[in-house]
mmCIF file with all atom_site columns, C-alpha atoms in Angstrom:
data_model
loop_
_atom_site.group_PDB
_atom_site.id
_atom_site.type_symbol
_atom_site.label_atom_id
_atom_site.label_alt_id
_atom_site.label_comp_id
_atom_site.label_asym_id
_atom_site.label_entity_id
_atom_site.label_seq_id
_atom_site.pdbx_PDB_ins_code
_atom_site.Cartn_x
_atom_site.Cartn_y
_atom_site.Cartn_z
_atom_site.occupancy
_atom_site.B_iso_or_equiv
_atom_site.pdbx_formal_charge
_atom_site.auth_seq_id
_atom_site.auth_comp_id
_atom_site.auth_asym_id
_atom_site.auth_atom_id
_atom_site.pdbx_PDB_model_num
ATOM 1   C CA . GLN A 1 1   ? -17.541 7.874   -2.328  1.00 0.00 ? 1   GLN A CA 1
ATOM 2   C CA . VAL A 1 2   ? -14.265 7.696   -0.419  1.00 0.00 ? 2   VAL A CA 1
ATOM 3   C CA . GLN A 1 3   ? -11.871 10.520  -1.250  1.00 0.00 ? 3   GLN A CA 1
ATOM 4   C CA . LEU A 1 4   ? -8.383  11.031  0.112   1.00 0.00 ? 4   LEU A CA 1
ATOM 5   C CA . VAL A 1 5   ? -6.607  14.181  -1.055  1.00 0.00 ? 5   VAL A CA 1
ATOM 6   C CA . GLU A 1 6   ? -2.947  14.681  -0.215  1.00 0.00 ? 6   GLU A CA 1
ATOM 7   C CA . SER A 1 7   ? -1.135  17.995  -0.232  1.00 0.00 ? 7   SER A CA 1
ATOM 8   C CA . GLY A 1 8   ? 2.105   19.518  0.968   1.00 0.00 ? 8   GLY A CA 1
ATOM 9   C CA . GLY A 1 9   ? 4.585   17.824  -1.309  1.00 0.00 ? 9   GLY A CA 1
ATOM 10  C CA . GLY A 1 10  ? 7.315   19.754  -3.071  1.00 0.00 ? 10  GLY A CA 1
ATOM 11  C CA . LEU A 1 11  ? 11.031  20.354  -3.384  1.00 0.00 ? 11  LEU A CA 1
ATOM 12  C CA . VAL A 1 12  ? 13.109  20.415  -0.211  1.00 0.00 ? 12  VAL A CA 1
ATOM 13  C CA . GLU A 1 13  ? 16.855  20.454  0.393   1.00 0.00 ? 13  GLU A CA 1
ATOM 14  C CA . PRO A 1 14  ? 18.620  17.532  2.078   1.00 0.00 ? 14  PRO A CA 1
ATOM 15  C CA . GLY A 1 15  ? 18.315  17.927  5.836   1.00 0.00 ? 15  GLY A CA 1
ATOM 16  C CA . GLY A 1 16  ? 15.130  19.936  5.447   1.00 0.00 ? 16  GLY A CA 1
ATOM 17  C CA . TYR A 1 17  ? 11.596  19.255  6.549   1.00 0.00 ? 17  TYR A CA 1
ATOM 18  C CA . LEU A 1 18  ? 8.113   19.054  5.079   1.00 0.00 ? 18  LEU A CA 1
ATOM 19  C CA . LYS A 1 19  ? 4.626   18.371  6.398   1.00 0.00 ? 19  LYS A CA 1
ATOM 20  C CA . LEU A 1 20  ? 2.162   16.402  4.315   1.00 0.00 ? 20  LEU A CA 1
ATOM 21  C CA . SER A 1 21  ? -1.587  16.586  4.804   1.00 0.00 ? 21  SER A CA 1
ATOM 22  C CA . CYS A 1 22  ? -4.380  14.274  3.744   1.00 0.00 ? 22  CYS A CA 1
ATOM 23  C CA . THR A 1 23  ? -8.001  15.365  3.882   1.00 0.00 ? 23  THR A CA 1
ATOM 24  C CA . ALA A 1 24  ? -10.635 12.659  3.817   1.00 0.00 ? 24  ALA A CA 1
ATOM 25  C CA . SER A 1 25  ? -14.267 12.723  2.759   1.00 0.00 ? 25  SER A CA 1
ATOM 26  C CA . GLY A 1 26  ? -17.052 10.310  1.952   1.00 0.00 ? 26  GLY A CA 1
ATOM 27  C CA . PHE A 1 27  ? -16.775 8.257   5.141   1.00 0.00 ? 27  PHE A CA 1
ATOM 28  C CA . ILE A 1 28  ? -16.716 8.612   8.910   1.00 0.00 ? 28  ILE A CA 1
ATOM 29  C CA . PHE A 1 29  ? -13.061 9.495   9.317   1.00 0.00 ? 29  PHE A CA 1
ATOM 30  C CA . ASN A 1 30  ? -12.710 8.780   13.028  1.00 0.00 ? 30  ASN A CA 1
ATOM 31  C CA . ASP A 1 31  ? -13.870 5.186   12.496  1.00 0.00 ? 31  ASP A CA 1
ATOM 32  C CA . TYR A 1 32  ? -10.796 4.300   10.443  1.00 0.00 ? 32  TYR A CA 1
ATOM 33  C CA . TYR A 1 33  ? -7.115  3.756   11.022  1.00 0.00 ? 33  TYR A CA 1
ATOM 34  C CA . MET A 1 34  ? -4.957  5.596   8.450   1.00 0.00 ? 34  MET A CA 1
ATOM 35  C CA . SER A 1 35  ? -1.544  5.058   6.905   1.00 0.00 ? 35  SER A CA 1
ATOM 36  C CA . TRP A 1 36  ? 1.101   6.662   4.732   1.00 0.00 ? 36  TRP A CA 1
ATOM 37  C CA . ILE A 1 37  ? 2.788   4.617   2.016   1.00 0.00 ? 37  ILE A CA 1
ATOM 38  C CA . ARG A 1 38  ? 5.443   5.881   -0.377  1.00 0.00 ? 38  ARG A CA 1
ATOM 39  C CA . GLN A 1 39  ? 6.828   4.980   -3.773  1.00 0.00 ? 39  GLN A CA 1
ATOM 40  C CA . ALA A 1 40  ? 10.217  6.181   -4.985  1.00 0.00 ? 40  ALA A CA 1
ATOM 41  C CA . PRO A 1 41  ? 10.408  7.002   -8.705  1.00 0.00 ? 41  PRO A CA 1
ATOM 42  C CA . GLY A 1 42  ? 10.324  3.777   -10.705 1.00 0.00 ? 42  GLY A CA 1
ATOM 43  C CA . LYS A 1 43  ? 10.321  1.667   -7.536  1.00 0.00 ? 43  LYS A CA 1
ATOM 44  C CA . GLY A 1 44  ? 7.865   -0.373  -5.542  1.00 0.00 ? 44  GLY A CA 1
ATOM 45  C CA . LEU A 1 45  ? 5.629   0.456   -2.595  1.00 0.00 ? 45  LEU A CA 1
ATOM 46  C CA . GLU A 1 46  ? 7.018   1.042   0.894   1.00 0.00 ? 46  GLU A CA 1
ATOM 47  C CA . TRP A 1 47  ? 4.912   1.408   4.023   1.00 0.00 ? 47  TRP A CA 1
ATOM 48  C CA . VAL A 1 48  ? 5.849   4.459   6.100   1.00 0.00 ? 48  VAL A CA 1
ATOM 49  C CA . SER A 1 49  ? 3.514   4.860   9.068   1.00 0.00 ? 49  SER A CA 1
ATOM 50  C CA . TYR A 1 50  ? 0.160   3.917   10.597  1.00 0.00 ? 50  TYR A CA 1
ATOM 51  C CA . ILE A 1 51  ? -2.118  5.604   13.141  1.00 0.00 ? 51  ILE A CA 1
ATOM 52  C CA . SER A 1 52  ? -5.147  4.352   15.014  1.00 0.00 ? 52  SER A CA 1
ATOM 53  C CA . THR A 1 53  ? -8.475  6.149   15.289  1.00 0.00 ? 53  THR A CA 1
ATOM 54  C CA . SER A 1 54  ? -7.638  7.791   18.611  1.00 0.00 ? 54  SER A CA 1
ATOM 55  C CA . SER A 1 55  ? -3.921  8.231   17.832  1.00 0.00 ? 55  SER A CA 1
ATOM 56  C CA . GLY A 1 56  ? -3.200  5.821   20.667  1.00 0.00 ? 56  GLY A CA 1
ATOM 57  C CA . THR A 1 57  ? -1.388  3.343   18.427  1.00 0.00 ? 57  THR A CA 1
ATOM 58  C CA . ILE A 1 58  ? 1.272   4.557   16.033  1.00 0.00 ? 58  ILE A CA 1
ATOM 59  C CA . TYR A 1 59  ? 3.835   2.568   14.100  1.00 0.00 ? 59  TYR A CA 1
ATOM 60  C CA . TYR A 1 60  ? 6.717   3.578   11.847  1.00 0.00 ? 60  TYR A CA 1
ATOM 61  C CA . ALA A 1 61  ? 8.908   1.804   9.344   1.00 0.00 ? 61  ALA A CA 1
ATOM 62  C CA . ASP A 1 62  ? 12.511  1.433   10.519  1.00 0.00 ? 62  ASP A CA 1
ATOM 63  C CA . SER A 1 63  ? 13.652  3.702   7.677   1.00 0.00 ? 63  SER A CA 1
ATOM 64  C CA . VAL A 1 64  ? 11.766  6.727   9.029   1.00 0.00 ? 64  VAL A CA 1
ATOM 65  C CA . ARG A 1 65  ? 11.476  6.130   12.785  1.00 0.00 ? 65  ARG A CA 1
ATOM 66  C CA . GLY A 1 66  ? 12.836  9.061   14.724  1.00 0.00 ? 66  GLY A CA 1
ATOM 67  C CA . ARG A 1 67  ? 12.580  11.438  11.751  1.00 0.00 ? 67  ARG A CA 1
ATOM 68  C CA . PHE A 1 68  ? 8.914   11.244  10.721  1.00 0.00 ? 68  PHE A CA 1
ATOM 69  C CA . SER A 1 69  ? 5.841   11.834  12.856  1.00 0.00 ? 69  SER A CA 1
ATOM 70  C CA . ILE A 1 70  ? 2.272   10.886  11.994  1.00 0.00 ? 70  ILE A CA 1
ATOM 71  C CA . SER A 1 71  ? -0.741  12.612  13.530  1.00 0.00 ? 71  SER A CA 1
ATOM 72  C CA . ARG A 1 72  ? -4.423  13.138  12.870  1.00 0.00 ? 72  ARG A CA 1
ATOM 73  C CA . ASP A 1 73  ? -7.150  15.648  13.601  1.00 0.00 ? 73  ASP A CA 1
ATOM 74  C CA . ASN A 1 74  ? -10.516 13.911  13.586  1.00 0.00 ? 74  ASN A CA 1
ATOM 75  C CA . ALA A 1 75  ? -12.360 17.226  13.744  1.00 0.00 ? 75  ALA A CA 1
ATOM 76  C CA . LYS A 1 76  ? -10.745 18.200  10.447  1.00 0.00 ? 76  LYS A CA 1
ATOM 77  C CA . ASN A 1 77  ? -10.940 14.742  8.856   1.00 0.00 ? 77  ASN A CA 1
ATOM 78  C CA . SER A 1 78  ? -7.215  14.934  8.295   1.00 0.00 ? 78  SER A CA 1
ATOM 79  C CA . VAL A 1 79  ? -4.062  12.934  8.806   1.00 0.00 ? 79  VAL A CA 1
ATOM 80  C CA . TYR A 1 80  ? -0.573  14.417  8.655   1.00 0.00 ? 80  TYR A CA 1
ATOM 81  C CA . LEU A 1 81  ? 3.006   13.330  8.152   1.00 0.00 ? 81  LEU A CA 1
ATOM 82  C CA . GLN A 1 82  ? 5.733   15.568  9.544   1.00 0.00 ? 82  GLN A CA 1
ATOM 83  C CA . MET A 1 83  ? 9.004   14.690  7.818   1.00 0.00 ? 83  MET A CA 1
ATOM 84  C CA . ASN A 1 84  ? 12.314  15.930  9.242   1.00 0.00 ? 84  ASN A CA 1
ATOM 85  C CA . SER A 1 85  ? 15.972  15.409  8.333   1.00 0.00 ? 85  SER A CA 1
ATOM 86  C CA . LEU A 1 86  ? 15.035  14.490  4.795   1.00 0.00 ? 86  LEU A CA 1
ATOM 87  C CA . THR A 1 87  ? 17.504  12.663  2.553   1.00 0.00 ? 87  THR A CA 1
ATOM 88  C CA . ALA A 1 88  ? 17.516  11.712  -1.108  1.00 0.00 ? 88  ALA A CA 1
ATOM 89  C CA . ASP A 1 89  ? 16.181  8.286   -0.090  1.00 0.00 ? 89  ASP A CA 1
ATOM 90  C CA . ASP A 1 90  ? 12.966  9.944   1.097   1.00 0.00 ? 90  ASP A CA 1
ATOM 91  C CA . ALA A 1 91  ? 12.152  11.280  -2.372  1.00 0.00 ? 91  ALA A CA 1
ATOM 92  C CA . ALA A 1 92  ? 8.943   9.600   -3.449  1.00 0.00 ? 92  ALA A CA 1
ATOM 93  C CA . VAL A 1 93  ? 5.245   9.898   -4.110  1.00 0.00 ? 93  VAL A CA 1
ATOM 94  C CA . TYR A 1 94  ? 3.552   9.713   -0.733  1.00 0.00 ? 94  TYR A CA 1
ATOM 95  C CA . TYR A 1 95  ? 0.121   8.086   -0.653  1.00 0.00 ? 95  TYR A CA 1
ATOM 96  C CA . CYS A 1 96  ? -2.425  8.545   2.083   1.00 0.00 ? 96  CYS A CA 1
ATOM 97  C CA . ALA A 1 97  ? -4.339  5.334   2.661   1.00 0.00 ? 97  ALA A CA 1
ATOM 98  C CA . ARG A 1 98  ? -7.389  4.234   4.599   1.00 0.00 ? 98  ARG A CA 1
ATOM 99  C CA . ASN A 1 99  ? -7.055  0.989   6.509   1.00 0.00 ? 99  ASN A CA 1
ATOM 100 C CA . TYR A 1 100 ? -9.627  -1.767  6.492   1.00 0.00 ? 100 TYR A CA 1
ATOM 101 C CA . GLY A 1 101 ? -10.795 -1.495  10.060  1.00 0.00 ? 101 GLY A CA 1
ATOM 102 C CA . SER A 1 102 ? -7.815  -1.633  12.372  1.00 0.00 ? 102 SER A CA 1
ATOM 103 C CA . SER A 1 103 ? -5.904  -3.975  10.121  1.00 0.00 ? 103 SER A CA 1
ATOM 104 C CA . PHE A 1 104 ? -2.715  -3.556  8.122   1.00 0.00 ? 104 PHE A CA 1
ATOM 105 C CA . ILE A 1 105 ? -4.770  -3.710  4.956   1.00 0.00 ? 105 ILE A CA 1
ATOM 106 C CA . VAL A 1 106 ? -5.441  -0.755  2.678   1.00 0.00 ? 106 VAL A CA 1
ATOM 107 C CA . ASP A 1 107 ? -8.904  -0.427  1.200   1.00 0.00 ? 107 ASP A CA 1
ATOM 108 C CA . SER A 1 108 ? -8.621  3.072   -0.305  1.00 0.00 ? 108 SER A CA 1
ATOM 109 C CA . TRP A 1 109 ? -5.721  5.124   -1.642  1.00 0.00 ? 109 TRP A CA 1
ATOM 110 C CA . GLY A 1 110 ? -5.223  8.815   -2.346  1.00 0.00 ? 110 GLY A CA 1
ATOM 111 C CA . GLN A 1 111 ? -3.738  10.130  -5.563  1.00 0.00 ? 111 GLN A CA 1
ATOM 112 C CA . GLY A 1 112 ? -0.387  10.858  -3.948  1.00 0.00 ? 112 GLY A CA 1
ATOM 113 C CA . THR A 1 113 ? 1.835   13.895  -3.451  1.00 0.00 ? 113 THR A CA 1
ATOM 114 C CA . LEU A 1 114 ? 5.389   14.098  -4.757  1.00 0.00 ? 114 LEU A CA 1
ATOM 115 C CA . VAL A 1 115 ? 8.316   14.878  -2.461  1.00 0.00 ? 115 VAL A CA 1
ATOM 116 C CA . THR A 1 116 ? 11.612  15.772  -4.118  1.00 0.00 ? 116 THR A CA 1
ATOM 117 C CA . VAL A 1 117 ? 14.778  16.069  -2.035  1.00 0.00 ? 117 VAL A CA 1
ATOM 118 C CA . SER A 1 118 ? 17.539  17.914  -3.818  1.00 0.00 ? 118 SER A CA 1
ATOM 119 C CA . SER A 1 119 ? 19.918  20.817  -3.398  1.00 0.00 ? 119 SER A CA 1
ATOM 120 C CA . ASN B 2 1   ? 11.474  -9.133  9.264   1.00 0.00 ? 1   ASN B CA 1
ATOM 121 C CA . PHE B 2 2   ? 10.592  -11.251 6.251   1.00 0.00 ? 2   PHE B CA 1
ATOM 122 C CA . ILE B 2 3   ? 10.720  -10.609 2.506   1.00 0.00 ? 3   ILE B CA 1
ATOM 123 C CA . LEU B 2 4   ? 8.020   -11.201 -0.077  1.00 0.00 ? 4   LEU B CA 1
ATOM 124 C CA . THR B 2 5   ? 9.464   -12.256 -3.443  1.00 0.00 ? 5   THR B CA 1
ATOM 125 C CA . GLN B 2 6   ? 7.557   -11.794 -6.677  1.00 0.00 ? 6   GLN B CA 1
ATOM 126 C CA . PRO B 2 7   ? 8.593   -12.437 -10.273 1.00 0.00 ? 7   PRO B CA 1
ATOM 127 C CA . HIS B 2 8   ? 9.771   -9.268  -11.962 1.00 0.00 ? 8   HIS B CA 1
ATOM 128 C CA . SER B 2 9   ? 7.454   -9.628  -14.905 1.00 0.00 ? 9   SER B CA 1
ATOM 129 C CA . VAL B 2 10  ? 4.957   -11.941 -16.540 1.00 0.00 ? 10  VAL B CA 1
ATOM 130 C CA . SER B 2 11  ? 3.187   -11.778 -19.854 1.00 0.00 ? 11  SER B CA 1
ATOM 131 C CA . GLU B 2 12  ? 0.222   -13.519 -21.372 1.00 0.00 ? 12  GLU B CA 1
ATOM 132 C CA . SER B 2 13  ? -2.264  -13.119 -24.181 1.00 0.00 ? 13  SER B CA 1
ATOM 133 C CA . PRO B 2 14  ? -5.749  -11.655 -23.902 1.00 0.00 ? 14  PRO B CA 1
ATOM 134 C CA . GLY B 2 15  ? -8.336  -14.199 -22.813 1.00 0.00 ? 15  GLY B CA 1
ATOM 135 C CA . LYS B 2 16  ? -5.763  -16.422 -21.133 1.00 0.00 ? 16  LYS B CA 1
ATOM 136 C CA . THR B 2 17  ? -5.087  -17.012 -17.442 1.00 0.00 ? 17  THR B CA 1
ATOM 137 C CA . VAL B 2 18  ? -2.021  -15.808 -15.551 1.00 0.00 ? 18  VAL B CA 1
ATOM 138 C CA . THR B 2 19  ? -0.839  -16.499 -12.015 1.00 0.00 ? 19  THR B CA 1
ATOM 139 C CA . ILE B 2 20  ? 1.522   -14.243 -10.072 1.00 0.00 ? 20  ILE B CA 1
ATOM 140 C CA . SER B 2 21  ? 3.322   -15.739 -7.098  1.00 0.00 ? 21  SER B CA 1
ATOM 141 C CA . CYS B 2 22  ? 4.461   -14.135 -3.852  1.00 0.00 ? 22  CYS B CA 1
ATOM 142 C CA . THR B 2 23  ? 6.802   -16.194 -1.665  1.00 0.00 ? 23  THR B CA 1
ATOM 143 C CA . ARG B 2 24  ? 7.429   -15.405 1.985   1.00 0.00 ? 24  ARG B CA 1
ATOM 144 C CA . SER B 2 25  ? 11.065  -15.810 3.086   1.00 0.00 ? 25  SER B CA 1
ATOM 145 C CA . SER B 2 26  ? 10.495  -16.695 6.736   1.00 0.00 ? 26  SER B CA 1
ATOM 146 C CA . GLY B 2 27  ? 7.533   -17.393 8.931   1.00 0.00 ? 27  GLY B CA 1
ATOM 147 C CA . SER B 2 28  ? 4.381   -19.001 7.637   1.00 0.00 ? 28  SER B CA 1
ATOM 148 C CA . ILE B 2 29  ? 2.439   -17.442 4.779   1.00 0.00 ? 29  ILE B CA 1
ATOM 149 C CA . GLY B 2 30  ? -0.655  -18.461 6.643   1.00 0.00 ? 30  GLY B CA 1
ATOM 150 C CA . SER B 2 31  ? 0.159   -16.549 9.807   1.00 0.00 ? 31  SER B CA 1
ATOM 151 C CA . ASN B 2 32  ? -0.841  -13.135 8.422   1.00 0.00 ? 32  ASN B CA 1
ATOM 152 C CA . TYR B 2 33  ? -3.234  -12.151 5.673   1.00 0.00 ? 33  TYR B CA 1
ATOM 153 C CA . VAL B 2 34  ? -1.930  -11.409 2.171   1.00 0.00 ? 34  VAL B CA 1
ATOM 154 C CA . GLN B 2 35  ? -3.264  -8.588  0.037   1.00 0.00 ? 35  GLN B CA 1
ATOM 155 C CA . TRP B 2 36  ? -2.796  -7.753  -3.647  1.00 0.00 ? 36  TRP B CA 1
ATOM 156 C CA . TYR B 2 37  ? -2.734  -4.257  -5.085  1.00 0.00 ? 37  TYR B CA 1
ATOM 157 C CA . GLN B 2 38  ? -2.970  -3.279  -8.740  1.00 0.00 ? 38  GLN B CA 1
ATOM 158 C CA . GLN B 2 39  ? -1.230  -0.161  -10.032 1.00 0.00 ? 39  GLN B CA 1
ATOM 159 C CA . ARG B 2 40  ? -1.898  0.893   -13.592 1.00 0.00 ? 40  ARG B CA 1
ATOM 160 C CA . PRO B 2 41  ? 0.646   3.206   -15.243 1.00 0.00 ? 41  PRO B CA 1
ATOM 161 C CA . GLY B 2 42  ? 0.379   6.731   -13.903 1.00 0.00 ? 42  GLY B CA 1
ATOM 162 C CA . SER B 2 43  ? -2.263  5.844   -11.316 1.00 0.00 ? 43  SER B CA 1
ATOM 163 C CA . SER B 2 44  ? -2.521  5.178   -7.620  1.00 0.00 ? 44  SER B CA 1
ATOM 164 C CA . PRO B 2 45  ? -2.719  1.573   -6.457  1.00 0.00 ? 45  PRO B CA 1
ATOM 165 C CA . THR B 2 46  ? -6.077  -0.095  -5.905  1.00 0.00 ? 46  THR B CA 1
ATOM 166 C CA . THR B 2 47  ? -6.877  -3.136  -3.817  1.00 0.00 ? 47  THR B CA 1
ATOM 167 C CA . VAL B 2 48  ? -7.872  -6.221  -5.796  1.00 0.00 ? 48  VAL B CA 1
ATOM 168 C CA . ILE B 2 49  ? -7.569  -8.942  -3.123  1.00 0.00 ? 49  ILE B CA 1
ATOM 169 C CA . TYR B 2 50  ? -7.507  -8.722  0.669   1.00 0.00 ? 50  TYR B CA 1
ATOM 170 C CA . GLU B 2 51  ? -7.352  -11.319 3.443   1.00 0.00 ? 51  GLU B CA 1
ATOM 171 C CA . ASP B 2 52  ? -5.815  -13.900 1.085   1.00 0.00 ? 52  ASP B CA 1
ATOM 172 C CA . TYR B 2 53  ? -8.795  -14.336 -1.246  1.00 0.00 ? 53  TYR B CA 1
ATOM 173 C CA . GLN B 2 54  ? -11.457 -11.713 -0.566  1.00 0.00 ? 54  GLN B CA 1
ATOM 174 C CA . ARG B 2 55  ? -12.445 -9.382  -3.415  1.00 0.00 ? 55  ARG B CA 1
ATOM 175 C CA . PRO B 2 56  ? -13.506 -5.794  -2.715  1.00 0.00 ? 56  PRO B CA 1
ATOM 176 C CA . SER B 2 57  ? -16.794 -4.789  -4.271  1.00 0.00 ? 57  SER B CA 1
ATOM 177 C CA . GLY B 2 58  ? -16.274 -3.734  -7.858  1.00 0.00 ? 58  GLY B CA 1
ATOM 178 C CA . VAL B 2 59  ? -13.346 -6.081  -8.503  1.00 0.00 ? 59  VAL B CA 1
ATOM 179 C CA . PRO B 2 60  ? -14.363 -8.635  -11.136 1.00 0.00 ? 60  PRO B CA 1
ATOM 180 C CA . ALA B 2 61  ? -14.514 -12.325 -10.277 1.00 0.00 ? 61  ALA B CA 1
ATOM 181 C CA . ARG B 2 62  ? -11.726 -12.855 -12.826 1.00 0.00 ? 62  ARG B CA 1
ATOM 182 C CA . PHE B 2 63  ? -9.381  -11.914 -9.995  1.00 0.00 ? 63  PHE B CA 1
ATOM 183 C CA . SER B 2 64  ? -8.790  -14.553 -7.339  1.00 0.00 ? 64  SER B CA 1
ATOM 184 C CA . GLY B 2 65  ? -6.301  -15.060 -4.539  1.00 0.00 ? 65  GLY B CA 1
ATOM 185 C CA . SER B 2 66  ? -5.001  -18.086 -2.700  1.00 0.00 ? 66  SER B CA 1
ATOM 186 C CA . ILE B 2 67  ? -2.245  -19.225 -0.389  1.00 0.00 ? 67  ILE B CA 1
ATOM 187 C CA . ASP B 2 68  ? -0.212  -22.436 -0.400  1.00 0.00 ? 68  ASP B CA 1
ATOM 188 C CA . ILE B 2 69  ? 1.268   -23.404 2.938   1.00 0.00 ? 69  ILE B CA 1
ATOM 189 C CA . SER B 2 70  ? 3.524   -26.071 1.415   1.00 0.00 ? 70  SER B CA 1
ATOM 190 C CA . SER B 2 71  ? 5.340   -23.564 -0.801  1.00 0.00 ? 71  SER B CA 1
ATOM 191 C CA . ASN B 2 72  ? 4.895   -20.726 1.695   1.00 0.00 ? 72  ASN B CA 1
ATOM 192 C CA . SER B 2 73  ? 3.494   -18.563 -1.030  1.00 0.00 ? 73  SER B CA 1
ATOM 193 C CA . ALA B 2 74  ? 0.436   -16.622 -2.100  1.00 0.00 ? 74  ALA B CA 1
ATOM 194 C CA . SER B 2 75  ? -0.890  -16.339 -5.627  1.00 0.00 ? 75  SER B CA 1
ATOM 195 C CA . LEU B 2 76  ? -2.970  -13.910 -7.604  1.00 0.00 ? 76  LEU B CA 1
ATOM 196 C CA . THR B 2 77  ? -4.753  -15.469 -10.571 1.00 0.00 ? 77  THR B CA 1
ATOM 197 C CA . ILE B 2 78  ? -6.359  -13.413 -13.295 1.00 0.00 ? 78  ILE B CA 1
ATOM 198 C CA . SER B 2 79  ? -8.499  -15.274 -15.800 1.00 0.00 ? 79  SER B CA 1
ATOM 199 C CA . GLY B 2 80  ? -9.929  -14.049 -19.093 1.00 0.00 ? 80  GLY B CA 1
ATOM 200 C CA . LEU B 2 81  ? -7.138  -11.498 -19.362 1.00 0.00 ? 81  LEU B CA 1
ATOM 201 C CA . LYS B 2 82  ? -7.989  -8.074  -20.756 1.00 0.00 ? 82  LYS B CA 1
ATOM 202 C CA . THR B 2 83  ? -5.647  -5.377  -21.947 1.00 0.00 ? 83  THR B CA 1
ATOM 203 C CA . GLU B 2 84  ? -6.877  -3.204  -19.060 1.00 0.00 ? 84  GLU B CA 1
ATOM 204 C CA . ASP B 2 85  ? -5.303  -5.716  -16.639 1.00 0.00 ? 85  ASP B CA 1
ATOM 205 C CA . GLU B 2 86  ? -1.867  -4.573  -17.779 1.00 0.00 ? 86  GLU B CA 1
ATOM 206 C CA . ALA B 2 87  ? -0.346  -3.122  -14.615 1.00 0.00 ? 87  ALA B CA 1
ATOM 207 C CA . HIS B 2 88  ? 2.058   -3.686  -11.757 1.00 0.00 ? 88  HIS B CA 1
ATOM 208 C CA . TYR B 2 89  ? 0.794   -5.997  -9.032  1.00 0.00 ? 89  TYR B CA 1
ATOM 209 C CA . TYR B 2 90  ? 2.106   -5.905  -5.462  1.00 0.00 ? 90  TYR B CA 1
ATOM 210 C CA . CYS B 2 91  ? 1.529   -8.438  -2.734  1.00 0.00 ? 91  CYS B CA 1
ATOM 211 C CA . GLN B 2 92  ? 1.582   -7.267  0.873   1.00 0.00 ? 92  GLN B CA 1
ATOM 212 C CA . SER B 2 93  ? 1.499   -8.842  4.291   1.00 0.00 ? 93  SER B CA 1
ATOM 213 C CA . PHE B 2 94  ? 2.576   -7.954  7.807   1.00 0.00 ? 94  PHE B CA 1
ATOM 214 C CA . ASP B 2 95  ? 4.270   -9.237  10.906  1.00 0.00 ? 95  ASP B CA 1
ATOM 215 C CA . ASN B 2 96  ? 3.693   -7.722  14.358  1.00 0.00 ? 96  ASN B CA 1
ATOM 216 C CA . SER B 2 97  ? 3.694   -3.992  13.647  1.00 0.00 ? 97  SER B CA 1
ATOM 217 C CA . ASN B 2 98  ? 5.602   -4.146  10.380  1.00 0.00 ? 98  ASN B CA 1
ATOM 218 C CA . TRP B 2 99  ? 4.099   -4.074  6.897   1.00 0.00 ? 99  TRP B CA 1
ATOM 219 C CA . VAL B 2 100 ? 5.925   -5.758  4.022   1.00 0.00 ? 100 VAL B CA 1
ATOM 220 C CA . PHE B 2 101 ? 5.352   -5.268  0.310   1.00 0.00 ? 101 PHE B CA 1
ATOM 221 C CA . GLY B 2 102 ? 6.631   -7.519  -2.432  1.00 0.00 ? 102 GLY B CA 1
ATOM 222 C CA . GLY B 2 103 ? 8.803   -5.917  -5.094  1.00 0.00 ? 103 GLY B CA 1
ATOM 223 C CA . GLY B 2 104 ? 6.003   -5.928  -7.639  1.00 0.00 ? 104 GLY B CA 1
ATOM 224 C CA . THR B 2 105 ? 5.282   -7.821  -10.838 1.00 0.00 ? 105 THR B CA 1
ATOM 225 C CA . GLU B 2 106 ? 4.738   -6.137  -14.165 1.00 0.00 ? 106 GLU B CA 1
ATOM 226 C CA . LEU B 2 107 ? 1.954   -7.843  -16.075 1.00 0.00 ? 107 LEU B CA 1
ATOM 227 C CA . THR B 2 108 ? 1.993   -7.393  -19.822 1.00 0.00 ? 108 THR B CA 1
ATOM 228 C CA . VAL B 2 109 ? -1.057  -8.454  -21.821 1.00 0.00 ? 109 VAL B CA 1
ATOM 229 C CA . LEU B 2 110 ? -0.085  -8.868  -25.437 1.00 0.00 ? 110 LEU B CA 1
#
């Protein structure tokens, strides 16, 4: 079955950086586009970023463009999110998600990793 | 960019039918697919409807989706409500390279 396991979350100071990882299993990873979606405590879902199978197409939400960078390593069945210049507004559970084909539709979600931004 | 507006909360009794709306602020609801995600307390979201009305395997037929061009809205209907349906439900669509989520609706089954 499809499994997406996030890691790398934790406590970071404002202005700091963190790199999240998501390791996939149960499907042919390099056949699927992948995304990161976040959820601030007690809030709704917010899309963060999206990457194509070959990394040739990458999109970011306006709120993170220029600070976050998505990447993937198909040999390691992994997708990453490098987060720089973090602020309190970036504090959230970050979900790794598999896209339905190349669409902007999620068909599988990870369990999430919590990022806390505080001094 | 557009906004997807959902009611904050809805409630209904077990066995009944409930409909959750999702209204698009600009642009046609029919121009991009709408998805619905269920998030039970303390859990990750799961997909219950994609491409307006399609159900992933494993999602019961009690869940159905539709769109209404005249009201520029999408709807998620859950029939034969069960207590396990109690959750937050989020609609989602997209425009060019931008994803948009609705604010979420808390469904209480009491």
